XYZ file of C-alpha atoms in Angstrom:
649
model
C -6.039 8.643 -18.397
C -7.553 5.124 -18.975
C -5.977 2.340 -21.306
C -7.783 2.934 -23.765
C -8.060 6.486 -23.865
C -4.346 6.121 -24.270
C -4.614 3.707 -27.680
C -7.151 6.547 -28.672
C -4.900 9.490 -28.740
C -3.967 9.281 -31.873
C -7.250 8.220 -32.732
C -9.586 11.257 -33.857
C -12.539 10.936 -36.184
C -11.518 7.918 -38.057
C -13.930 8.082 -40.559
C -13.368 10.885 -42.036
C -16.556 10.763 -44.077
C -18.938 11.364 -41.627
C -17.254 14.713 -40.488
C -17.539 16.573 -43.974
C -20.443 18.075 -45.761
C -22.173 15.179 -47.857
C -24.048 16.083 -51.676
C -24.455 12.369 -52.517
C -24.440 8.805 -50.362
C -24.323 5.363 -51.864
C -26.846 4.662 -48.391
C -29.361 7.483 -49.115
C -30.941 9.514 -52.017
C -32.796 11.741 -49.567
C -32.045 15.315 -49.878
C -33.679 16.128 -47.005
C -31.693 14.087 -44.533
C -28.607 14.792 -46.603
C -29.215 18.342 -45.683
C -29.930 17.850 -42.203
C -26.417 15.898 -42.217
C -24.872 18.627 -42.835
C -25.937 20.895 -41.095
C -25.550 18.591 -37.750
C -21.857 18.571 -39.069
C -21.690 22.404 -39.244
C -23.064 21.795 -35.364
C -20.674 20.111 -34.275
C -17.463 21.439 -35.834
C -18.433 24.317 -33.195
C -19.096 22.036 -30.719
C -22.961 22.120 -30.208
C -23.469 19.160 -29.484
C -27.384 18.606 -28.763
C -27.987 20.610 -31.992
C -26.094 18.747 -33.798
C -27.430 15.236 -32.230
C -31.520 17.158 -32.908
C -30.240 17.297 -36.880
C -28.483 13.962 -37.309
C -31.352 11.990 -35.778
C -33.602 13.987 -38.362
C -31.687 12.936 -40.771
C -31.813 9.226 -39.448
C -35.867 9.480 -39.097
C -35.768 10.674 -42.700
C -33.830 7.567 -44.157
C -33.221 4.377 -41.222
C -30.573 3.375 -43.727
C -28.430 6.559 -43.613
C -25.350 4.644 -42.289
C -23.236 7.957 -42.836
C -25.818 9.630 -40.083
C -25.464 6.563 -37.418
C -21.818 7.047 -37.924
C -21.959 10.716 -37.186
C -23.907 10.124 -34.324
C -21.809 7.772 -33.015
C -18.490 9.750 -33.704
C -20.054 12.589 -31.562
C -21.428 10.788 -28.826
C -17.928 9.243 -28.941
C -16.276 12.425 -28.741
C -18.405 13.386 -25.470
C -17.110 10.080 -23.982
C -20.565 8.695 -23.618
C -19.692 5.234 -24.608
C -22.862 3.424 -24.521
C -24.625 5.494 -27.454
C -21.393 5.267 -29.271
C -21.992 1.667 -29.595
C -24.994 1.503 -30.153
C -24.874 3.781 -33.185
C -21.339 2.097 -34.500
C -23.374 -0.759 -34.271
C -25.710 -0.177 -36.177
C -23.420 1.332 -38.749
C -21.949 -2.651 -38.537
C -25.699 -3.530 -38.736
C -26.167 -1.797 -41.913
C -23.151 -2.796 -43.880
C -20.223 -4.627 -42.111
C -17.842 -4.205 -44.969
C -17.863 -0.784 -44.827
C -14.782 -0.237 -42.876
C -12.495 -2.405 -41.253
C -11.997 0.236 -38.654
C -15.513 -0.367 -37.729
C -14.752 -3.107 -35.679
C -11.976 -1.605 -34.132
C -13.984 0.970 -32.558
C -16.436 -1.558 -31.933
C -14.073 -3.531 -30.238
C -12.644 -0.440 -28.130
C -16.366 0.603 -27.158
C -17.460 -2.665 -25.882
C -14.332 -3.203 -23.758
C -14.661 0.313 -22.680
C -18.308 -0.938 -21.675
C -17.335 -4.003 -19.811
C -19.021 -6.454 -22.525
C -15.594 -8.469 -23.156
C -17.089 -11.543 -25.110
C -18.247 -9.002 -27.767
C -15.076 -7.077 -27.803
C -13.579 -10.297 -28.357
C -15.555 -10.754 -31.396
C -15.187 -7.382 -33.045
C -11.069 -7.356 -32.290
C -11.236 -10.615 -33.710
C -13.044 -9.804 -36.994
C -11.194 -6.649 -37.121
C -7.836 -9.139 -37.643
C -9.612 -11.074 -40.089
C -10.689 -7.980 -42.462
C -8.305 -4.975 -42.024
C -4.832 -4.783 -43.195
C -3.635 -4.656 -39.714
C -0.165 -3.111 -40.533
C -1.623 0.181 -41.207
C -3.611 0.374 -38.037
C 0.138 -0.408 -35.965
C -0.007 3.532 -34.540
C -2.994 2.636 -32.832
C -1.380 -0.174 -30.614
C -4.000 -2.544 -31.915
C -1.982 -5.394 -30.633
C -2.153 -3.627 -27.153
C -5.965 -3.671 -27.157
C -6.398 -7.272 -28.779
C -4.082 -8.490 -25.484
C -6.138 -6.505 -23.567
C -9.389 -7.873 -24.518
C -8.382 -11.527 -24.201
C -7.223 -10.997 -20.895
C -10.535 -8.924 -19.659
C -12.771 -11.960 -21.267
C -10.538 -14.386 -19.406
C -10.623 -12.891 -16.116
C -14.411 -12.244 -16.677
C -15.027 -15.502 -17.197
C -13.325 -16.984 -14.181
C -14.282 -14.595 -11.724
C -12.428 -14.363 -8.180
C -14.527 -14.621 -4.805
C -15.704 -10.540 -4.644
C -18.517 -9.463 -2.061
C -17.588 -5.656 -1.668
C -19.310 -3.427 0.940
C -19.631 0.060 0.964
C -17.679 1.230 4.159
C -21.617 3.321 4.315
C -22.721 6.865 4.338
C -20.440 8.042 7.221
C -17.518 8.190 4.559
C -19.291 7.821 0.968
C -20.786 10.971 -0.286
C -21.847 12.244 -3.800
C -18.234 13.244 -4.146
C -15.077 11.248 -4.358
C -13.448 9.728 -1.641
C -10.302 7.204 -2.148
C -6.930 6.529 -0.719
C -8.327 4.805 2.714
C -5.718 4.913 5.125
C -6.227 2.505 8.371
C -4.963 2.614 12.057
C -3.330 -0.991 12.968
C -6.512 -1.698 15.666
C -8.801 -0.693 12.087
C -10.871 1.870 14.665
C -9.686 5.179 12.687
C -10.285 5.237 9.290
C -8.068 8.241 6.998
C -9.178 9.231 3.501
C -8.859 11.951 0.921
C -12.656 13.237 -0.132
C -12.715 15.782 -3.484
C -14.964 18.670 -2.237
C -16.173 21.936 -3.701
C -14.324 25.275 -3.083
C -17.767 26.972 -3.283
C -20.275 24.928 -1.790
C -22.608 26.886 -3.623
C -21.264 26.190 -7.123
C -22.401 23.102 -8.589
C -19.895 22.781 -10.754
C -17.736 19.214 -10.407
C -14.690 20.613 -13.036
C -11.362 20.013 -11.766
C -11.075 23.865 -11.197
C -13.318 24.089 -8.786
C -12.950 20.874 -6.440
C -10.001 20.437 -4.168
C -8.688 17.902 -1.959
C -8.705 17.566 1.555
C -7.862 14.937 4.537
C -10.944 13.352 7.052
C -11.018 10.843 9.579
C -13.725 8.577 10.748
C -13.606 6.798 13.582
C -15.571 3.053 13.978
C -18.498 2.623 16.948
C -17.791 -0.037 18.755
C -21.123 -0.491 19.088
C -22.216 -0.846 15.538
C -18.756 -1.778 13.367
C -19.680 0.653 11.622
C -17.429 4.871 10.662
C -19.027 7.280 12.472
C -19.616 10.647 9.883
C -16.520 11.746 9.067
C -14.557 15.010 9.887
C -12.082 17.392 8.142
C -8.741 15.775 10.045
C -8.196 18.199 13.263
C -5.464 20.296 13.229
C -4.519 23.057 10.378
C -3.474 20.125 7.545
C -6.333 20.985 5.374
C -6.091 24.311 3.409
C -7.780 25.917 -0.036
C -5.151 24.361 -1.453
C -5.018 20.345 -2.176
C -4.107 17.575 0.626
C -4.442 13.785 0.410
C -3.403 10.604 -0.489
C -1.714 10.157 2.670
C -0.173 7.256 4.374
C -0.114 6.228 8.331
C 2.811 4.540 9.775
C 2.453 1.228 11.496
C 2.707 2.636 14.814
C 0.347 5.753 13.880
C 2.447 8.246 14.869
C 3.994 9.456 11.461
C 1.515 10.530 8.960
C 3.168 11.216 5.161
C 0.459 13.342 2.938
C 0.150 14.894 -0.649
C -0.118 18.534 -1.071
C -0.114 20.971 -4.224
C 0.844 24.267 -4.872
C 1.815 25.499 -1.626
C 4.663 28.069 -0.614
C 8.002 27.068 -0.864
C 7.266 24.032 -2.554
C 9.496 21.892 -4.734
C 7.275 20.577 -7.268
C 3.526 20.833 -8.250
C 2.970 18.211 -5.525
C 5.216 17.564 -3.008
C 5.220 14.968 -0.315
C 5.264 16.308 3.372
C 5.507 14.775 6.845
C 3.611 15.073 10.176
C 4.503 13.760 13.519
C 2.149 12.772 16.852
C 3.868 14.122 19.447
C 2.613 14.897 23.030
C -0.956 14.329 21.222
C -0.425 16.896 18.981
C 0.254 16.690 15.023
C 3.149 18.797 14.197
C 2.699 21.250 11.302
C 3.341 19.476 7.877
C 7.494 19.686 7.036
C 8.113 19.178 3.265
C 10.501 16.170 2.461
C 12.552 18.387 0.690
C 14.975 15.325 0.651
C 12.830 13.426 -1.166
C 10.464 15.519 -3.213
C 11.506 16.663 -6.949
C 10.684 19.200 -9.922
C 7.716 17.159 -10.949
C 4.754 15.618 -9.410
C 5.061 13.237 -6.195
C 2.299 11.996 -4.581
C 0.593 8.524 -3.246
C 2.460 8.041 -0.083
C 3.139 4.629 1.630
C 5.201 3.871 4.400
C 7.074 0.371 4.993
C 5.871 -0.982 8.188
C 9.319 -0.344 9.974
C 9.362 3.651 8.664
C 12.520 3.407 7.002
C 11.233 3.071 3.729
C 8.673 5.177 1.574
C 7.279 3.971 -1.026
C 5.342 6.942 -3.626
C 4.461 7.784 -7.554
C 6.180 10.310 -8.966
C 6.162 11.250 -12.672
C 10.021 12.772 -12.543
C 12.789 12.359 -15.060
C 14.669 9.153 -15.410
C 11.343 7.010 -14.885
C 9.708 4.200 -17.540
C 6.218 6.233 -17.948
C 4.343 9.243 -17.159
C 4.314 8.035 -13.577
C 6.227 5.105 -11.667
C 6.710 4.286 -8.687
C 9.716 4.957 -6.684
C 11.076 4.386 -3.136
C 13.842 6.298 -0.728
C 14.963 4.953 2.090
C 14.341 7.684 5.185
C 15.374 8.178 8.785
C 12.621 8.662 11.832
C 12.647 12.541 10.974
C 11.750 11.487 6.964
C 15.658 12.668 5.816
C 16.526 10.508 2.669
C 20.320 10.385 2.768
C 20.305 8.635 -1.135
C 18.474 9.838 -4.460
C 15.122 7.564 -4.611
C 14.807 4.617 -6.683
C 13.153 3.900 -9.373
C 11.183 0.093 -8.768
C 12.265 -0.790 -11.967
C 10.799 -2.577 -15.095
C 9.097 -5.556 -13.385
C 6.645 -2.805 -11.620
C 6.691 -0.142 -14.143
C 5.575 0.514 -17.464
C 5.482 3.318 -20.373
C 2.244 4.273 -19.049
C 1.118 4.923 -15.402
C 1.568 3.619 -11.947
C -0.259 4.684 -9.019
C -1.148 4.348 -5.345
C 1.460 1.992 -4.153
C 0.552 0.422 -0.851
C 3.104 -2.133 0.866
C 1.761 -4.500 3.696
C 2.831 -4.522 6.601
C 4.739 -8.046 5.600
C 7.095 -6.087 3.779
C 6.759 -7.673 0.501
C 3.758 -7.702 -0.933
C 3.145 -4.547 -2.734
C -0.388 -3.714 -3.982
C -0.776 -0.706 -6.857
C -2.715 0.872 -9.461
C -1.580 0.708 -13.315
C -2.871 1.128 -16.473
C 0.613 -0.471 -18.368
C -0.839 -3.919 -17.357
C -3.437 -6.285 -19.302
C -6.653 -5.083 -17.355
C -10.730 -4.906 -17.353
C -10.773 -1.279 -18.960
C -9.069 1.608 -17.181
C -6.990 1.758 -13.761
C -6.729 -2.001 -12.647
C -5.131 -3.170 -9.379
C -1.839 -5.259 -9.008
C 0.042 -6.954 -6.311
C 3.776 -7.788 -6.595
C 6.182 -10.293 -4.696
C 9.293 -9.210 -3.346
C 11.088 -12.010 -3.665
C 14.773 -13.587 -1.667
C 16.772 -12.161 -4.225
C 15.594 -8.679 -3.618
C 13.979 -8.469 -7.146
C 9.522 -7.782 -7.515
C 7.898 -10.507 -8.942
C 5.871 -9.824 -12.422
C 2.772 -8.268 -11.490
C -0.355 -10.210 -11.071
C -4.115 -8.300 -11.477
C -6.298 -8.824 -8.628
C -8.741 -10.013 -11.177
C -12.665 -9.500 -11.628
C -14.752 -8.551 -10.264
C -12.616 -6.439 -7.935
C -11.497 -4.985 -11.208
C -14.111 -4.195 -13.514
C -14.309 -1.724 -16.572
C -14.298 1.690 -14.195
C -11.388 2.674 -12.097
C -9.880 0.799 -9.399
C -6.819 1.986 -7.020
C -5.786 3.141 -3.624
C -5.958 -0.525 -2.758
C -4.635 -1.435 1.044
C -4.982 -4.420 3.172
C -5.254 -5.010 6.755
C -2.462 -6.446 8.890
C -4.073 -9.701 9.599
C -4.146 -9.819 5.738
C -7.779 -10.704 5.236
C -9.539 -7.574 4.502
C -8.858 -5.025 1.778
C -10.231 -1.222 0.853
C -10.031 0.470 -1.790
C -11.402 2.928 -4.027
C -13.334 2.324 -6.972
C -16.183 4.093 -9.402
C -17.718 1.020 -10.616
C -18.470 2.602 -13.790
C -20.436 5.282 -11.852
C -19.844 8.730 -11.202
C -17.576 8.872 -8.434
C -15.237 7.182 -6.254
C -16.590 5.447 -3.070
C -14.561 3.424 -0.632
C -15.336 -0.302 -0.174
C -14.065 -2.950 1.723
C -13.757 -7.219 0.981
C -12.697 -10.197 2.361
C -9.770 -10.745 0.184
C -9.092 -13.741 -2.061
C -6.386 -16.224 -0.951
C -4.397 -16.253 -3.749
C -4.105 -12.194 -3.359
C -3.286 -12.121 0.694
C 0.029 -11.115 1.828
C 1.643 -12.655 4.662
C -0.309 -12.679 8.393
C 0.876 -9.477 10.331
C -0.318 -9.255 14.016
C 0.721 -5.908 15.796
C 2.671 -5.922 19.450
C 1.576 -3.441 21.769
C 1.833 -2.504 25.507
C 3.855 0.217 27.368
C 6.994 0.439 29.338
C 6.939 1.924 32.937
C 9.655 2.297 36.153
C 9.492 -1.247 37.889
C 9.631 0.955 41.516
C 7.350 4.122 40.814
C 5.208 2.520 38.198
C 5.439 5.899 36.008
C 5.351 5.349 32.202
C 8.603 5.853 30.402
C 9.594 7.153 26.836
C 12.099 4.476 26.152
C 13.694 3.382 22.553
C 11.902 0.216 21.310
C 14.177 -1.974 19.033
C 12.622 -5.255 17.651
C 15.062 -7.930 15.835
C 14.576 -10.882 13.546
C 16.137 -13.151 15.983
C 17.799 -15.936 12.933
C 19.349 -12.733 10.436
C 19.563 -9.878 13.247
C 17.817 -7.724 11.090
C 16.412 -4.658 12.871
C 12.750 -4.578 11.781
C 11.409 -1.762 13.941
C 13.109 0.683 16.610
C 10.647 3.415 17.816
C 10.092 5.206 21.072
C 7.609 4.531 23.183
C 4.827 7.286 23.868
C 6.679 10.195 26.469
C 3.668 10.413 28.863
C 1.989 7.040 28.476
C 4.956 4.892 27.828
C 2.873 3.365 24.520
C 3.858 2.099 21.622
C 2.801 -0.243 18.868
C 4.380 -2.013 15.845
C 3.392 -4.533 13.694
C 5.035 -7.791 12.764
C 5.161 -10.560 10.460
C 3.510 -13.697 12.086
C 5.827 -16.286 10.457
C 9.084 -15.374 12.662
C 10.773 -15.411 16.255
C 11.825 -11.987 17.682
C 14.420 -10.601 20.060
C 12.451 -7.026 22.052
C 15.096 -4.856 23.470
C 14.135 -1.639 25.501
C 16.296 0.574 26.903
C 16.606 4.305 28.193
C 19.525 5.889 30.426
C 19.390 5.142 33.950
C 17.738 1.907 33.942
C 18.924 -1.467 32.652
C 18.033 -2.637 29.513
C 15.523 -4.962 28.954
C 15.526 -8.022 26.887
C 12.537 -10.266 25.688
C 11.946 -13.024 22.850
C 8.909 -14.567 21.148
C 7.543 -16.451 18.612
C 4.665 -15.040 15.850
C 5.356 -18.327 14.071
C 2.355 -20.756 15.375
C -0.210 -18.392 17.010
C -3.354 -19.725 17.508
C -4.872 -16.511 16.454
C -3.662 -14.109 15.071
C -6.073 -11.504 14.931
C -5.385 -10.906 18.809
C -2.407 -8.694 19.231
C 0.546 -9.056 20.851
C 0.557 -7.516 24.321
C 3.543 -6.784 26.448
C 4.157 -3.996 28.728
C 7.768 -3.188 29.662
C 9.350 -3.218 33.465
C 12.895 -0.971 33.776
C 15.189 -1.107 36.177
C 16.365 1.586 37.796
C 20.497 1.086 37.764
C 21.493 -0.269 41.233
C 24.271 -2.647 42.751
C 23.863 -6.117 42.546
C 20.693 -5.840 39.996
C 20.190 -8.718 37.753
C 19.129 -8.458 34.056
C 18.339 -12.136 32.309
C 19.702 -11.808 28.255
C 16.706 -13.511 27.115
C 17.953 -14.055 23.480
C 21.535 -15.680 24.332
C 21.052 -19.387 22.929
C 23.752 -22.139 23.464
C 23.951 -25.412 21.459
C 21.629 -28.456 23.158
C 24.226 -29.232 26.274
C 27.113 -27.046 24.961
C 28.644 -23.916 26.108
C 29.030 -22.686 22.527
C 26.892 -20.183 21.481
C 24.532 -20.036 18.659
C 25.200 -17.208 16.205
C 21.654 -16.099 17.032
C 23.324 -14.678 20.898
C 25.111 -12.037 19.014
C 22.282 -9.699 18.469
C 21.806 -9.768 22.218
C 25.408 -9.780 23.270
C 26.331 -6.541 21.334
C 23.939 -4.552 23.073
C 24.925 -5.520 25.705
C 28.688 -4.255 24.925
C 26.619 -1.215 23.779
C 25.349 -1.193 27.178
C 28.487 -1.696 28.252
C 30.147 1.565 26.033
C 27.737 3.657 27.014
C 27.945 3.322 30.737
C 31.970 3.029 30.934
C 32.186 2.795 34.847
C 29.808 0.107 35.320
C 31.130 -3.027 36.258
C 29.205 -6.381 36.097
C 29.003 -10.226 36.667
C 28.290 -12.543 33.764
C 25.814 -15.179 35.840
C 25.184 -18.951 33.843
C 22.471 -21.162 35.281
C 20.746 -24.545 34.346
C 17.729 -26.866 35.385
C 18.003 -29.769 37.307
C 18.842 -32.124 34.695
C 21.346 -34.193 34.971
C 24.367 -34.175 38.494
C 25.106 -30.891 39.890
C 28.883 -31.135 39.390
C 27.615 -31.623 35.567
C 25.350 -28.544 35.493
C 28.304 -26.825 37.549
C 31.126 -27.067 34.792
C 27.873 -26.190 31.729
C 26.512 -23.188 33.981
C 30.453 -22.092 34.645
C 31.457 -22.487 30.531
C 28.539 -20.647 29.365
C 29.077 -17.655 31.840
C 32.827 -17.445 30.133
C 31.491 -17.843 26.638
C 29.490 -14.792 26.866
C 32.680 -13.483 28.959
C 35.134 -13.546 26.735
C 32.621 -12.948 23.742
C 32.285 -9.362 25.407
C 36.081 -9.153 25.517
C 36.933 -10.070 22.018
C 34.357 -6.941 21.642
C 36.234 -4.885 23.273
C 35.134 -4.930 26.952
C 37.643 -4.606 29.408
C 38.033 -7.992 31.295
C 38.619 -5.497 34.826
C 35.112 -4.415 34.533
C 33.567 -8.564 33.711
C 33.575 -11.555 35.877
C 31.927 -14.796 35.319
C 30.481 -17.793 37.613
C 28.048 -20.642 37.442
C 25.156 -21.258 39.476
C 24.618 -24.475 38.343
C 20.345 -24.937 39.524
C 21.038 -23.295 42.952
C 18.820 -20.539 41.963
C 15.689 -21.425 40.233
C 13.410 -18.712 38.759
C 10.506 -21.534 38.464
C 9.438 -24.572 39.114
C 12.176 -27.432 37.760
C 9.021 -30.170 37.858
C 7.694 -28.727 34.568
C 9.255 -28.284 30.845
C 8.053 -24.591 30.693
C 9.489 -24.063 34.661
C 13.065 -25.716 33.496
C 13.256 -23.572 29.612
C 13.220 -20.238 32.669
C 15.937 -21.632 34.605
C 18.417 -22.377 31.634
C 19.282 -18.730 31.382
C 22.204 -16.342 31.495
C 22.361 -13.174 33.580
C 24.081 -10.274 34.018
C 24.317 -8.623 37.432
C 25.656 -4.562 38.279
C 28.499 -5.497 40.971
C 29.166 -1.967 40.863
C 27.832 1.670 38.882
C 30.864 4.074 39.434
């Protein structure tokens, strides 16, 4: 329901006069179109519309000046929701006699915002609070429209930078089609299109559409989606599916689906899972779904946090928007939240979509100042863990007709979303987005991890840490098979990449996503494991010591506790702790540094617990370079600290 069919609900043939019989009018002395007034009444209290419409514009041809027949008219095209006749005729009812009602500019007002002519509904809210004893029109929240209005004439006339593009006939159809979903690399392209159950039945009532999932995939050749496809496997049914989500990684898919056996509510949230390139079969998150309608999935970039609308008890409106945190097999251990007054209203919030960033969450409401119906919004998550006050995405990406399923690419400088523009139906569009609306840069890392020896690609567990808080922001498993995986990241901060897998050494990496001279271009990094073996060396890329110190730097104890993890989970293994330097400086110096670092990370593994039987330490001072000491880049490898197996059992 839009805004202001909400401020209307209460509102039902204001003027009463025009929906009774008439014997007399102070604006006519015809008879004859005083009886066709009536009887176009008669038509319409039994809801025939076109007969009544034939008699009241007799009656109008009869007398121009029968205000009491415009206002008919317009009450009935009103009714009917066709908003542009319902002007016209309420304003000609204005035409004819502007003091005839104060309420006449109220629904003058509500029509012309409805139509997307602001400066006019400006001007009829306006008189309206210059005429009308306002205090008796309070139960229609005319104080809600009049904030409305200013803000739609304000945005309209400071528009934002707005070139959509129709993603093209592949995907758009007569029908609707919203909630895009995209793949990380932007070449697979997810949406929910409304279809008919009967393809033979013209009929476009709610009753006899339903919902179901395609895909379209982009030719490389062209840019451009291919004709889409019901999405493979046995998701769709008679029933309804959609609004779905795609993890970052694209192996997790989250979708909407109503009615189905063994449900929990009228829609419930399931979850599907690639795995050995197969979807598994949808599994409800029973965890997570309630009594009531749940629906609009979107997944946090890391998969540990869903994001969805849900019109449940306990919530500020019809529907908000809630979140529950999740493990990798979608199991909420914790009640969802509510996100709280600062993102939700009395009325409704839809279509959530978080970016990839983490904090910047895009969504559909119609609580919010707006252009006319469902606008879109993007919140702030700011340091102290609280959403920043909504802000609308302005006009002309938000116009008068309905606007949501709003996402944005990882790179941050391309949106989709869904909108009717006042038409018929939904399409799906796409935009460079404004700067003032983009989230933060997100670049993706990609690659695959494989046996150093045989070359054969490994399922291994992918961790990726904020390096400065330790924070894990994605652990995953590589692709069993191909060794693949994928995850996207934040381009403003320094990493720590840790992949393991029993039987082979751990591996350790860092980099920066904090000056990248392009980030559109991904990430790439494929994985060598060792094979455990005596006297194999491991460098513990992300142990940092102050500038000629031996003391570490907090950020080493992300790194060091895996390796005591390491450590735990292989309990036999026994190993040396290895410090080396560059050439800088005497060797007796870089002796005694290499030599203090090696037992700082020593006895850092003790006070954790290690056994100091199974450590040993020693400096290498530059004895054994792993590049070239002539250049800055050759001398940052060589200041490193190892690890090397003396010994397995």
């Amino acid at each position: 329901m839009g805004k202001i069919k909400i401020i209307l609900a209460l509102i039902v043939l204001v003027f009463s006069v025009s929906c009774v019989a008439q014997n007399k009018s102070n604006y006519t002395k015809n008879k004859s179109a005083i009886k066709s007034f009536n009887r176009a009444v008669e038509y319409m209290e039994r809801g025939q519309k076109s007969l009544a419409i034939n008699e009241v514009n007799k009656a109008i041809n009869k007398d121009p000046g029968f205000l009491e027949a415009y206002l008919l008219k317009a009450e009935i095209h009103d009714f009917w929701g066709e908003t542009a006749e319902a002007f016209e005729n309420y304003a000609k009812v204005f035409e004819i006699d502007p003091a005839y009602d104060p309420a006449l500019s109220f629904k003058l007002a509500i029509n012309s915002y409805q139509l997307g002519k602001y400066t006019i509904a400006k001007e009829y809210i306006d008189a309206f609070y210059e005429t009308a004893d306002v205090a008796k029109y309070q139960r229609y929240d005319t104080d809600r429209l009049r904030r409305y209005i200013y803000f739609a004439d304000s945005a309209y006339q400071n528009p934002v930078n707005f070139e959509p593009i129709s993603v093209g006939d592949g995907v758009n159809t007569d029908f609707d089609e919203y909630w895009p979903s995209l793949s990380v690399d932007e070449n697979v392209l997810v949406f929910t299109r409304q279809i008919p159950l009967n393809p033979d039945n013209p009929s476009r009532s709610q009753e006899s559409m339903h919902e179901d999932l395609f895909v379209s995939f982009r030719n490389p050749e062209t840019g451009k989606y291919d004709n889409a496809i019901p999405m493979p496997g046995t998701v769709n049914t008679r029933l309804n599916e959609g609004a779905q989500c795609v993890s970052a990684d694209g192996k997790t898919v989250v979708i909407t689906a109503c009615n189905r056996p063994g449900g929990v509510g009228s829609c419930d949230l399931y979850i599907m899972f690639l795995r050995n390139g197969t979807w598994t079969e949808p599994q409800n998150l029973f965890t997570v779904n309630s009594a009531s309608w749940d629906s609009n999935p979107s997944l946090s970039a890391d998969g540990k946090t869903l994001y969805f609308s849900s019109g449940r008890s306990g919530g500020n409106g019809k529907t908000d928007i809630w979140m529950a945190k999740i493990d990798k097999d979608g199991i909420a251990s914790e009640p969802a939240v509510n996100l709280g007054g600062e993102i939700n209203t009395e009325y409704e919030e839809l279509s959530p979509f978080i970016h990839p960033d983490g904090k910047t969450l895009y969504f559909a409401s119609n609580g919010f100042p707006g252009m006319g119906d469902f606008d879109l919004y993007y919140s702030r998550l700011g340091d102290d863990g609280k959403w920043g006050t909504p802000v609308n995405v302005g006009y002309p990406i938000n116009t008068n007709g309905e606007e949501r399923s709003l996402i944005v690419n990882a790179k941050g400088d391309i949106a989709m979303f869904a909108s009717s523009g006042g038409q018929r139906d939904l399409d799906i569009y796409y935009f460079e987005i404004p700067e003032e609306v983009k989230p933060v840069t997100v670049t993706y890392v990609k690659g695959y991890v494989y046996d150093v020896k045989t070359n054969e690609r490994l399922e291994a567990s992918c961790e990726m840490l904020d390096i400065e808080s330790a924070e894990v922001l994605v652990n995953t498993m590589s692709e069993k098979g191909t060794g693949e995986y994928m995850v996207c990241l934040p381009v403003d901060r320094d990493y720590a990449f840790n992949v393991s897998k029993p039987g082979y050494l751990f591996y350790s990496e860092n980099f920066s996503l904090t000056d990248l001279e392009d980030p559109s271009q991904p990430y790439i990094m494929n994985i060598p494991l060792q094979p455990i073996e005596d006297d194999i060396t491991v460098v513990l890329k992300n142990v940092f010591f102050e500038f000629n110190s031996f003391e570490l730097l907090p950020e080493s104890y992300t790194e060091l506790n895996k390796v005591v993890q390491y450590m735990n989970d292989n309990p036999s293994m026994k190993i040396e702790i290895g410090g080396h330097t560059d050439n800088v400086g005497s060797k007796e110096y870089n002796q005694t540094l290499s030599t203090n670092r090696a037992k700082s990370v020593y006895d850092y593994l003790i006070s954790q617990g290690i056994s100091k039987y199974r450590l040993a330490y020693k400096g290498y001072d530059f004895s054994v370079p792993v590049a070239d000491n002539g250049t800055d880049e050759g001398r940052a490898q060589n200041r490193r600290t190892e690890f090397k197996v003396i010994s397995i059992n």
